[in-house]
């Protein structure tokens, strides 16, 4: 899924039909395109992305209603507010409503962390104080992709460190749902590449982590002397890879893996 193809199928309103990737069994959704552009590290000044973000902001303000099926097991309006705000935050797109939602979620996460760590029961109570009684609906996962990307740099340092520990324990739903404390068995796999991206997101919450230092050593142990990672089992999926041209050219694959893994290393070192 390259930028030219994305541009060709973009609708006039900036969307790609359904929004949430889990809502429809569709090759393209607006969110899948956003994920692709996130992994490609495309800037909001890009014409295609800017048009999508304007659409997302309009959806957040309910000027546009997405065509997705309403999920009745959760508080739908709260979920889509979180989802839209997260994507606007990822690409640093201005929105007053987004800022209010960020503050609300940051307060919720902060208030759910005690001196002993993140308290899920306390979170569930605080969630209902913030968003209203559940009435049989599920609370949203406190370490899902949207929450983790939304409240970074908004928690007090001590709370941020404890939230990091909880993220490692639970994983990041929508990116890597298993515990991040347990490494995948095979480094040479697409699953591991998403595992590392989850750690990149988690790393924004804690500096000087001994666990991340061990992950750094693990990544470097697979690097060849010439600075490349030769990982023959990793395939293109149209979302994370490829990041440049076709992988029919071996040098494109080598360069993509090098760029990606060096980006991970920079994130977990900082």
XYZ file of C-alpha atoms in Angstrom:
270
model
C 0.000 0.000 0.000
C 2.052 2.963 -1.259
C 1.138 6.635 -1.193
C 0.206 6.759 -4.860
C -2.255 3.886 -4.531
C -3.692 5.404 -1.357
C -4.212 8.727 -3.134
C -5.990 7.034 -6.029
C -8.645 5.405 -3.848
C -9.150 8.217 -1.321
C -12.745 9.473 -1.303
C -13.632 13.143 -1.675
C -14.283 13.546 2.053
C -10.788 12.236 2.848
C -11.892 8.800 4.039
C -11.673 5.287 2.624
C -15.178 4.111 3.524
C -15.425 2.306 6.890
C -13.192 3.732 9.609
C -12.321 1.208 12.312
C -10.241 -1.726 11.066
C -12.180 -4.238 13.160
C -15.578 -3.131 11.890
C -15.559 -4.467 8.342
C -13.790 -7.250 6.488
C -12.510 -4.725 3.979
C -9.169 -4.447 2.229
C -9.119 -0.742 2.965
C -10.464 1.200 5.907
C -9.540 4.726 6.913
C -7.793 3.381 9.985
C -5.716 0.866 8.049
C -4.466 3.710 5.890
C -3.647 5.762 8.991
C -1.689 2.833 10.407
C 0.216 2.505 7.174
C 1.089 6.204 7.148
C 2.088 6.017 10.817
C 4.551 3.211 10.124
C 5.875 5.118 7.103
C 6.347 8.148 9.397
C 4.508 10.420 6.969
C 4.145 14.025 8.133
C 0.763 15.754 8.432
C 1.853 18.229 5.741
C 1.444 15.435 3.190
C -1.629 16.182 1.058
C -3.235 12.754 1.455
C -2.687 12.558 5.217
C -3.798 16.151 5.803
C -7.077 15.383 4.051
C -7.599 12.285 6.214
C -6.873 14.204 9.415
C -9.379 16.903 8.504
C -11.908 14.106 8.058
C -10.995 12.589 11.442
C -11.344 15.963 13.155
C -14.768 16.437 11.551
C -15.761 12.981 12.825
C -14.591 13.862 16.329
C -16.803 16.953 16.275
C -19.692 14.877 14.836
C -19.840 16.936 11.672
C -19.475 13.576 9.925
C -20.773 10.230 11.202
C -18.619 7.249 10.258
C -20.455 4.425 8.435
C -19.236 1.729 10.835
C -21.505 -0.648 12.694
C -22.030 0.568 16.262
C -20.458 -1.861 18.741
C -23.065 -2.305 21.468
C -20.808 -4.035 24.008
C -18.914 -0.807 24.701
C -19.782 2.857 25.195
C -19.530 3.619 21.495
C -19.331 7.414 21.644
C -16.583 7.233 24.239
C -14.684 4.712 22.128
C -14.795 6.717 18.911
C -13.847 9.919 20.770
C -10.788 8.055 22.056
C -9.982 6.594 18.643
C -10.261 9.871 16.738
C -8.320 11.795 19.393
C -5.548 9.217 19.354
C -4.996 9.515 15.615
C -5.015 13.310 15.779
C -2.440 13.102 18.585
C -0.192 10.680 16.704
C 0.041 13.077 13.770
C 0.061 16.214 15.949
C -3.099 17.643 14.374
C -4.688 20.528 16.326
C -8.142 20.090 17.861
C -9.678 21.673 20.948
C -11.947 18.703 21.586
C -8.995 16.319 21.242
C -7.121 18.265 23.920
C -10.058 17.989 26.326
C -10.290 14.237 25.741
C -6.535 13.825 26.264
C -6.785 15.596 29.609
C -9.765 13.486 30.669
C -7.974 10.214 29.873
C -4.694 11.373 31.431
C -6.536 12.161 34.660
C -8.287 8.787 34.563
C -5.039 6.849 34.125
C -3.230 8.950 36.746
C -5.989 8.474 39.331
C -5.948 4.706 38.746
C -2.298 4.305 39.735
C -1.419 3.822 43.402
C 2.010 3.568 45.009
C 1.855 -0.156 44.251
C 1.107 0.160 40.535
C -1.850 0.342 38.191
C -5.042 -0.809 39.929
C -7.562 -2.199 37.432
C -10.455 -2.264 39.920
C -9.780 1.355 40.778
C -9.606 2.113 37.055
C -13.006 0.520 36.514
C -14.508 2.656 39.285
C -12.848 5.817 38.006
C -13.880 4.972 34.453
C -17.546 5.007 35.453
C -17.099 8.251 37.395
C -15.593 9.771 34.257
C -17.791 8.305 31.527
C -20.950 7.200 33.335
C -22.320 3.852 34.507
C -21.440 0.929 32.261
C -24.940 -0.624 32.336
C -23.612 -3.993 31.216
C -21.060 -2.610 28.767
C -17.320 -3.282 28.938
C -14.717 -0.792 30.063
C -12.120 0.063 27.453
C -8.757 -1.637 27.920
C -6.458 0.819 29.761
C -3.447 -0.275 27.708
C -5.021 -0.346 24.272
C -3.208 1.381 21.420
C -5.425 4.460 21.562
C -4.929 5.150 25.275
C -1.177 4.502 25.162
C -0.676 6.898 22.248
C -3.094 9.506 23.617
C -1.700 10.184 27.097
C 2.054 9.967 26.530
C 3.930 12.911 28.084
C 0.844 13.727 30.197
C 1.403 11.620 33.323
C 3.499 12.586 36.377
C 6.920 10.909 36.221
C 6.242 8.470 39.070
C 2.852 7.481 37.637
C 4.286 7.209 34.142
C 6.870 4.667 35.297
C 4.200 2.506 36.960
C 1.976 2.730 33.894
C 4.960 1.541 31.833
C 5.219 -1.529 34.061
C 1.529 -2.268 33.539
C 1.848 -1.877 29.759
C 4.710 -4.388 29.763
C 2.600 -6.822 31.750
C -0.526 -6.556 29.600
C 0.694 -5.655 26.109
C -0.867 -3.078 23.794
C -4.170 -4.189 22.299
C -4.349 -3.618 18.506
C -0.542 -3.810 18.205
C 0.671 -6.734 20.335
C -1.843 -8.143 22.801
C 0.427 -10.568 24.672
C 2.640 -9.620 27.590
C 5.644 -7.598 26.476
C 7.682 -9.149 29.272
C 7.875 -12.371 27.251
C 9.864 -12.089 24.039
C 8.616 -13.894 20.927
C 10.435 -17.181 20.384
C 11.686 -16.234 16.926
C 13.294 -12.841 16.327
C 13.084 -13.463 12.593
C 9.309 -12.962 12.302
C 6.688 -10.329 11.545
C 5.228 -10.929 15.005
C 8.485 -9.770 16.564
C 8.496 -6.599 14.475
C 5.105 -5.651 15.944
C 6.311 -6.660 19.405
C 9.166 -4.205 19.029
C 6.810 -1.460 17.885
C 4.733 -2.004 21.013
C 7.906 -1.566 23.061
C 8.641 1.630 21.141
C 5.259 2.974 22.251
C 5.763 1.790 25.831
C 9.231 3.345 26.005
C 7.748 6.848 25.950
C 6.649 6.265 29.558
C 9.963 5.339 31.186
C 13.601 6.270 30.798
C 16.579 4.105 31.754
C 14.682 0.834 31.862
C 16.841 -2.233 32.516
C 14.302 -4.304 30.606
C 14.661 -2.104 27.520
C 18.454 -2.282 27.787
C 18.161 -6.070 27.513
C 15.877 -5.654 24.497
C 18.515 -3.418 22.912
C 21.149 -6.142 23.358
C 18.733 -8.701 21.902
C 18.138 -6.622 18.776
C 21.833 -5.922 18.276
C 22.704 -9.609 18.625
C 20.983 -10.217 15.275
C 22.766 -7.404 13.428
C 25.487 -8.380 10.972
C 28.924 -6.774 11.047
C 27.992 -4.593 8.064
C 25.130 -3.023 10.049
C 22.244 -4.877 8.385
C 19.718 -7.346 9.763
C 19.260 -10.346 7.471
C 15.829 -11.699 8.398
C 14.598 -13.987 5.654
C 11.287 -14.935 7.305
C 9.900 -11.400 7.475
C 7.381 -10.668 4.741
C 5.571 -7.628 3.415
C 2.089 -7.098 4.861
C 1.181 -3.767 3.292
C 0.957 -2.103 6.708
C 4.371 -2.241 8.381
C 6.402 -3.414 5.392
C 7.628 -2.545 2.814
C 8.708 0.948 3.769
C 10.462 1.804 0.523
C 10.235 -0.012 -2.787
C 9.443 -3.597 -3.699
C 11.174 -6.312 -1.719
C 11.903 -8.131 -4.938
C 15.038 -6.044 -4.636
C 17.023 -7.486 -1.723
C 18.663 -4.158 -0.933
C 15.228 -2.569 -0.390
C 14.418 -5.177 2.239
C 17.798 -4.771 3.924
C 17.429 -0.989 4.000
C 13.850 -1.163 5.301
C 14.754 -3.518 8.134
C 17.797 -1.434 9.039
C 15.779 1.792 9.097
C 13.001 0.221 11.136
C 15.183 -1.500 13.723
C 17.409 1.541 14.145
C 14.252 3.573 14.774
C 13.242 1.080 17.470
C 16.703 1.259 19.034
C 16.648 5.056 19.092
C 13.259 5.014 20.805
C 14.109 2.545 23.537
C 17.475 4.208 24.222
C 16.135 7.744 24.676
